[in-house]
Protein backbone atom coordinates (compact mmCIF):
# COMPACT_ATOMS: atom_id res chain seq x y z
CA UNK A 1 0.00 0.00 0.00
CA UNK A 2 2.86 2.39 0.75
CA UNK A 3 5.32 2.90 -2.10
CA UNK A 4 7.99 3.94 0.43
CA UNK A 5 7.54 0.81 2.57
CA UNK A 6 10.44 -1.59 2.73
CA UNK A 7 10.59 -5.32 3.23
CA UNK A 8 12.33 -6.15 6.49
CA UNK A 9 15.47 -8.09 5.56
CA UNK A 10 16.57 -9.53 8.92
CA UNK A 11 20.21 -9.91 9.82
CA UNK A 12 21.22 -13.42 10.96
CA UNK A 13 20.82 -12.56 14.65
CA UNK A 14 17.40 -11.03 13.96
CA UNK A 15 16.39 -14.13 12.02
CA UNK A 16 17.20 -16.12 15.17
CA UNK A 17 14.88 -13.81 17.15
CA UNK A 18 12.08 -14.44 14.64
CA UNK A 19 12.58 -18.20 14.73
CA UNK A 20 12.51 -18.16 18.52
CA UNK A 21 9.32 -16.09 18.47
CA UNK A 22 7.62 -18.61 16.17
CA UNK A 23 8.71 -21.67 18.16
CA UNK A 24 5.92 -23.31 20.17
CA UNK A 25 8.61 -24.56 22.55
CA UNK A 26 9.73 -21.07 23.62
CA UNK A 27 7.42 -19.09 25.87
CA UNK A 28 9.72 -16.26 26.96
CA UNK A 29 12.36 -14.34 25.03
CA UNK A 30 14.67 -11.98 26.93
CA UNK A 31 17.01 -9.68 25.03
CA UNK A 32 19.91 -7.86 26.67
CA UNK A 33 20.92 -5.84 23.65
CA UNK A 34 22.79 -2.82 22.46
CA UNK A 35 20.94 0.20 21.12
CA UNK A 36 19.76 0.44 17.53
CA UNK A 37 19.81 -3.28 16.69
CA UNK A 38 16.28 -3.46 15.31
CA UNK A 39 14.33 -4.44 18.41
CA UNK A 40 11.48 -2.01 17.60
CA UNK A 41 11.41 -3.41 14.06
CA UNK A 42 11.23 -6.90 15.60
CA UNK A 43 8.24 -5.85 17.73
CA UNK A 44 6.54 -4.28 14.71
CA UNK A 45 7.22 -7.24 12.44
CA UNK A 46 6.05 -9.87 14.89
CA UNK A 47 3.00 -7.82 15.88
CA UNK A 48 2.00 -7.47 12.23
CA UNK A 49 2.63 -11.16 11.63
CA UNK A 50 0.52 -12.29 14.56
CA UNK A 51 -2.35 -9.93 13.73
CA UNK A 52 -2.46 -11.44 10.24
CA UNK A 53 -1.65 -15.06 11.12
CA UNK A 54 -2.15 -15.95 14.80
CA UNK A 55 -4.30 -13.27 16.43
CA UNK A 56 -4.67 -12.72 20.13
CA UNK A 57 -4.54 -9.84 22.57
CA UNK A 58 -1.23 -7.97 22.48
CA UNK A 59 0.24 -5.65 25.10
CA UNK A 60 3.30 -3.58 24.21
CA UNK A 61 4.65 -1.63 27.18
CA UNK A 62 7.00 1.32 26.84
CA UNK A 63 8.70 3.31 29.63
CA UNK A 64 6.53 6.42 29.65
CA UNK A 65 3.23 7.67 28.27
CA UNK A 66 5.13 9.79 25.75
CA UNK A 67 7.17 6.75 24.62
CA UNK A 68 3.96 4.73 24.24
CA UNK A 69 2.34 7.44 22.12
CA UNK A 70 5.44 7.75 19.92
CA UNK A 71 5.61 3.98 19.49
CA UNK A 72 1.91 3.75 18.67
CA UNK A 73 2.05 6.39 15.94
CA UNK A 74 5.62 6.21 14.68
CA UNK A 75 6.35 2.51 14.87
CA UNK A 76 3.49 0.04 15.05
CA UNK A 77 1.13 2.61 13.56
CA UNK A 78 2.99 2.23 10.28
CA UNK A 79 2.31 -1.51 10.26
CA UNK A 80 -1.39 -0.92 10.93
CA UNK A 81 -1.74 1.67 8.19
CA UNK A 82 0.59 0.37 5.45
CA UNK A 83 0.63 -3.44 5.59
CA UNK A 84 -2.29 -4.80 3.55
CA UNK A 85 -2.72 -8.16 5.41
CA UNK A 86 -2.79 -6.30 8.73
CA UNK A 87 -5.06 -3.53 7.43
CA UNK A 88 -7.53 -6.19 6.28
CA UNK A 89 -7.83 -7.50 9.86
CA UNK A 90 -8.27 -4.14 11.61
CA UNK A 91 -11.96 -3.81 12.39
CA UNK A 92 -13.40 -0.84 10.53
CA UNK A 93 -15.82 1.22 12.54
CA UNK A 94 -14.61 -0.18 15.86
CA UNK A 95 -13.65 2.35 18.49
CA UNK A 96 -9.94 2.82 17.86
CA UNK A 97 -7.74 5.05 19.97
CA UNK A 98 -4.11 6.07 19.98
CA UNK A 99 -3.18 3.32 22.44
CA UNK A 100 -5.80 0.67 21.62
CA UNK A 101 -6.54 -0.94 18.25
CA UNK A 102 -9.07 -3.70 17.64
CA UNK A 103 -8.51 -6.36 14.99
CA UNK A 104 -10.16 -9.66 14.12
CA UNK A 105 -9.28 -12.01 16.95
CA UNK A 106 -7.86 -9.52 19.42
CA UNK A 107 -6.71 -6.08 20.49
CA UNK A 108 -3.40 -4.27 20.38
CA UNK A 109 -2.80 -2.28 23.55
CA UNK A 110 0.16 0.04 23.87
CA UNK A 111 0.80 1.02 27.48
CA UNK A 112 3.42 2.55 29.68
CA UNK A 113 5.31 1.13 32.63
CA UNK A 114 4.75 4.12 34.92
CA UNK A 115 0.99 3.45 35.13
CA UNK A 116 -0.45 0.46 36.96
CA UNK A 117 -3.66 0.80 34.91
CA UNK A 118 -1.69 -0.49 31.90
CA UNK A 119 -1.75 -3.90 33.56
CA UNK A 120 -5.39 -3.96 34.75
CA UNK A 121 -8.48 -5.63 33.32
CA UNK A 122 -6.75 -7.31 30.39
CA UNK A 123 -5.95 -10.86 29.41
CA UNK A 124 -2.97 -10.93 27.11
CA UNK A 125 -1.54 -13.63 24.88
CA UNK A 126 1.45 -11.62 23.65
CA UNK A 127 3.33 -9.39 26.08
CA UNK A 128 6.19 -7.16 24.92
CA UNK A 129 8.23 -5.15 27.41
CA UNK A 130 10.56 -2.57 25.91
CA UNK A 131 13.50 -1.04 27.78
CA UNK A 132 12.54 -2.82 30.98
CA UNK A 133 15.70 -1.68 32.79
CA UNK A 134 14.13 1.79 32.87
CA UNK A 135 10.84 0.64 34.39
CA UNK A 136 10.08 1.49 38.02
CA UNK A 137 10.78 -1.32 40.48
CA UNK A 138 7.38 -0.94 42.08
CA UNK A 139 4.70 0.85 40.08
CA UNK A 140 2.76 2.98 42.57
CA UNK A 141 3.13 0.23 45.19
CA UNK A 142 1.34 -2.32 42.99
CA UNK A 143 4.35 -4.38 42.00
CA UNK A 144 7.00 -4.93 39.38
CA UNK A 145 5.79 -4.10 35.85
CA UNK A 146 7.31 -7.21 34.28
CA UNK A 147 5.58 -9.40 36.85
CA UNK A 148 2.30 -7.53 36.38
CA UNK A 149 2.50 -8.05 32.62
CA UNK A 150 3.36 -11.73 32.88
CA UNK A 151 0.42 -12.31 35.25
CA UNK A 152 -1.88 -11.02 32.48
CA UNK A 153 -0.72 -13.90 30.23
CA UNK A 154 -1.19 -16.73 32.73
CA UNK A 155 -4.55 -17.96 31.45
CA UNK A 156 -3.54 -17.98 27.79
CA UNK A 157 -2.42 -21.11 26.00
CA UNK A 158 0.63 -20.56 23.81
CA UNK A 159 1.47 -17.25 25.42
CA UNK A 160 4.56 -15.38 24.30
CA UNK A 161 6.50 -13.00 26.55
CA UNK A 162 9.16 -10.79 24.98
CA UNK A 163 11.36 -8.60 27.17
CA UNK A 164 14.12 -6.37 25.92
CA UNK A 165 16.46 -3.77 27.30
CA UNK A 166 19.72 -2.02 26.79
CA UNK A 167 21.98 -2.28 29.84
Tab-separated table of C-alpha atoms in Angstrom:
chain	number	residue	atom	x	y	z
A	1	UNK	CA	0.000	0.000	0.000
A	2	UNK	CA	2.858	2.388	0.751
A	3	UNK	CA	5.323	2.897	-2.100
A	4	UNK	CA	7.993	3.939	0.427
A	5	UNK	CA	7.544	0.814	2.566
A	6	UNK	CA	10.438	-1.587	2.730
A	7	UNK	CA	10.592	-5.318	3.227
A	8	UNK	CA	12.327	-6.145	6.489
A	9	UNK	CA	15.471	-8.093	5.560
A	10	UNK	CA	16.574	-9.531	8.923
A	11	UNK	CA	20.214	-9.915	9.825
A	12	UNK	CA	21.218	-13.424	10.956
A	13	UNK	CA	20.823	-12.559	14.650
A	14	UNK	CA	17.400	-11.025	13.961
A	15	UNK	CA	16.394	-14.135	12.025
A	16	UNK	CA	17.202	-16.117	15.175
A	17	UNK	CA	14.885	-13.805	17.149
A	18	UNK	CA	12.078	-14.437	14.640
A	19	UNK	CA	12.580	-18.199	14.734
A	20	UNK	CA	12.510	-18.164	18.524
A	21	UNK	CA	9.317	-16.093	18.470
A	22	UNK	CA	7.621	-18.614	16.169
A	23	UNK	CA	8.712	-21.668	18.159
A	24	UNK	CA	5.924	-23.309	20.170
A	25	UNK	CA	8.615	-24.564	22.549
A	26	UNK	CA	9.728	-21.072	23.623
A	27	UNK	CA	7.419	-19.092	25.869
A	28	UNK	CA	9.716	-16.261	26.965
A	29	UNK	CA	12.357	-14.343	25.034
A	30	UNK	CA	14.673	-11.984	26.926
A	31	UNK	CA	17.014	-9.675	25.031
A	32	UNK	CA	19.914	-7.858	26.671
A	33	UNK	CA	20.916	-5.843	23.647
A	34	UNK	CA	22.794	-2.820	22.459
A	35	UNK	CA	20.944	0.204	21.125
A	36	UNK	CA	19.759	0.436	17.532
A	37	UNK	CA	19.809	-3.280	16.691
A	38	UNK	CA	16.280	-3.457	15.307
A	39	UNK	CA	14.329	-4.439	18.406
A	40	UNK	CA	11.479	-2.012	17.598
A	41	UNK	CA	11.410	-3.412	14.061
A	42	UNK	CA	11.230	-6.901	15.598
A	43	UNK	CA	8.244	-5.853	17.728
A	44	UNK	CA	6.540	-4.277	14.707
A	45	UNK	CA	7.224	-7.244	12.436
A	46	UNK	CA	6.048	-9.867	14.891
A	47	UNK	CA	2.998	-7.817	15.876
A	48	UNK	CA	2.002	-7.466	12.231
A	49	UNK	CA	2.628	-11.157	11.627
A	50	UNK	CA	0.524	-12.294	14.556
A	51	UNK	CA	-2.346	-9.933	13.733
A	52	UNK	CA	-2.459	-11.437	10.244
A	53	UNK	CA	-1.646	-15.059	11.120
A	54	UNK	CA	-2.150	-15.950	14.801
A	55	UNK	CA	-4.305	-13.266	16.427
A	56	UNK	CA	-4.674	-12.718	20.130
A	57	UNK	CA	-4.545	-9.837	22.572
A	58	UNK	CA	-1.233	-7.970	22.478
A	59	UNK	CA	0.241	-5.649	25.096
A	60	UNK	CA	3.304	-3.582	24.206
A	61	UNK	CA	4.647	-1.632	27.185
A	62	UNK	CA	7.004	1.325	26.838
A	63	UNK	CA	8.696	3.307	29.626
A	64	UNK	CA	6.526	6.424	29.654
A	65	UNK	CA	3.234	7.670	28.269
A	66	UNK	CA	5.133	9.790	25.748
A	67	UNK	CA	7.168	6.754	24.619
A	68	UNK	CA	3.956	4.731	24.242
A	69	UNK	CA	2.335	7.436	22.119
A	70	UNK	CA	5.438	7.746	19.915
A	71	UNK	CA	5.607	3.976	19.489
A	72	UNK	CA	1.906	3.749	18.669
A	73	UNK	CA	2.047	6.391	15.942
A	74	UNK	CA	5.618	6.213	14.682
A	75	UNK	CA	6.353	2.507	14.872
A	76	UNK	CA	3.493	0.040	15.051
A	77	UNK	CA	1.131	2.612	13.561
A	78	UNK	CA	2.992	2.227	10.281
A	79	UNK	CA	2.306	-1.514	10.256
A	80	UNK	CA	-1.389	-0.917	10.928
A	81	UNK	CA	-1.737	1.667	8.187
A	82	UNK	CA	0.594	0.374	5.454
A	83	UNK	CA	0.635	-3.435	5.588
A	84	UNK	CA	-2.286	-4.804	3.552
A	85	UNK	CA	-2.723	-8.157	5.408
A	86	UNK	CA	-2.793	-6.295	8.730
A	87	UNK	CA	-5.059	-3.526	7.425
A	88	UNK	CA	-7.530	-6.185	6.284
A	89	UNK	CA	-7.825	-7.503	9.861
A	90	UNK	CA	-8.267	-4.144	11.614
A	91	UNK	CA	-11.964	-3.806	12.386
A	92	UNK	CA	-13.399	-0.839	10.531
A	93	UNK	CA	-15.816	1.220	12.544
A	94	UNK	CA	-14.610	-0.181	15.862
A	95	UNK	CA	-13.654	2.353	18.486
A	96	UNK	CA	-9.943	2.815	17.855
A	97	UNK	CA	-7.738	5.046	19.969
A	98	UNK	CA	-4.114	6.072	19.985
A	99	UNK	CA	-3.179	3.320	22.439
A	100	UNK	CA	-5.801	0.671	21.623
A	101	UNK	CA	-6.536	-0.941	18.249
A	102	UNK	CA	-9.073	-3.700	17.637
A	103	UNK	CA	-8.509	-6.357	14.990
A	104	UNK	CA	-10.156	-9.655	14.119
A	105	UNK	CA	-9.283	-12.007	16.955
A	106	UNK	CA	-7.858	-9.517	19.422
A	107	UNK	CA	-6.705	-6.080	20.486
A	108	UNK	CA	-3.402	-4.267	20.383
A	109	UNK	CA	-2.804	-2.278	23.554
A	110	UNK	CA	0.164	0.044	23.874
A	111	UNK	CA	0.797	1.021	27.478
A	112	UNK	CA	3.421	2.550	29.682
A	113	UNK	CA	5.306	1.134	32.633
A	114	UNK	CA	4.747	4.116	34.919
A	115	UNK	CA	0.993	3.453	35.127
A	116	UNK	CA	-0.453	0.456	36.962
A	117	UNK	CA	-3.660	0.798	34.907
A	118	UNK	CA	-1.689	-0.490	31.901
A	119	UNK	CA	-1.755	-3.905	33.562
A	120	UNK	CA	-5.386	-3.958	34.748
A	121	UNK	CA	-8.484	-5.628	33.322
A	122	UNK	CA	-6.748	-7.310	30.388
A	123	UNK	CA	-5.955	-10.856	29.407
A	124	UNK	CA	-2.966	-10.929	27.110
A	125	UNK	CA	-1.541	-13.631	24.879
A	126	UNK	CA	1.453	-11.622	23.653
A	127	UNK	CA	3.332	-9.390	26.082
A	128	UNK	CA	6.190	-7.160	24.917
A	129	UNK	CA	8.232	-5.149	27.408
A	130	UNK	CA	10.557	-2.565	25.909
A	131	UNK	CA	13.503	-1.041	27.782
A	132	UNK	CA	12.538	-2.818	30.984
A	133	UNK	CA	15.699	-1.683	32.792
A	134	UNK	CA	14.125	1.792	32.872
A	135	UNK	CA	10.842	0.636	34.394
A	136	UNK	CA	10.078	1.495	38.019
A	137	UNK	CA	10.778	-1.322	40.480
A	138	UNK	CA	7.376	-0.937	42.083
A	139	UNK	CA	4.696	0.852	40.080
A	140	UNK	CA	2.765	2.976	42.566
A	141	UNK	CA	3.134	0.226	45.189
A	142	UNK	CA	1.337	-2.319	42.989
A	143	UNK	CA	4.346	-4.379	42.002
A	144	UNK	CA	7.000	-4.929	39.375
A	145	UNK	CA	5.792	-4.102	35.850
A	146	UNK	CA	7.307	-7.211	34.281
A	147	UNK	CA	5.582	-9.404	36.855
A	148	UNK	CA	2.299	-7.535	36.380
A	149	UNK	CA	2.499	-8.045	32.618
A	150	UNK	CA	3.359	-11.731	32.883
A	151	UNK	CA	0.419	-12.311	35.248
A	152	UNK	CA	-1.880	-11.021	32.477
A	153	UNK	CA	-0.718	-13.901	30.228
A	154	UNK	CA	-1.186	-16.732	32.726
A	155	UNK	CA	-4.550	-17.961	31.451
A	156	UNK	CA	-3.539	-17.984	27.785
A	157	UNK	CA	-2.415	-21.109	25.998
A	158	UNK	CA	0.633	-20.563	23.811
A	159	UNK	CA	1.470	-17.247	25.422
A	160	UNK	CA	4.564	-15.375	24.297
A	161	UNK	CA	6.500	-13.003	26.549
A	162	UNK	CA	9.162	-10.793	24.981
A	163	UNK	CA	11.359	-8.602	27.172
A	164	UNK	CA	14.122	-6.371	25.922
A	165	UNK	CA	16.459	-3.771	27.301
A	166	UNK	CA	19.724	-2.024	26.789
A	167	UNK	CA	21.979	-2.282	29.839
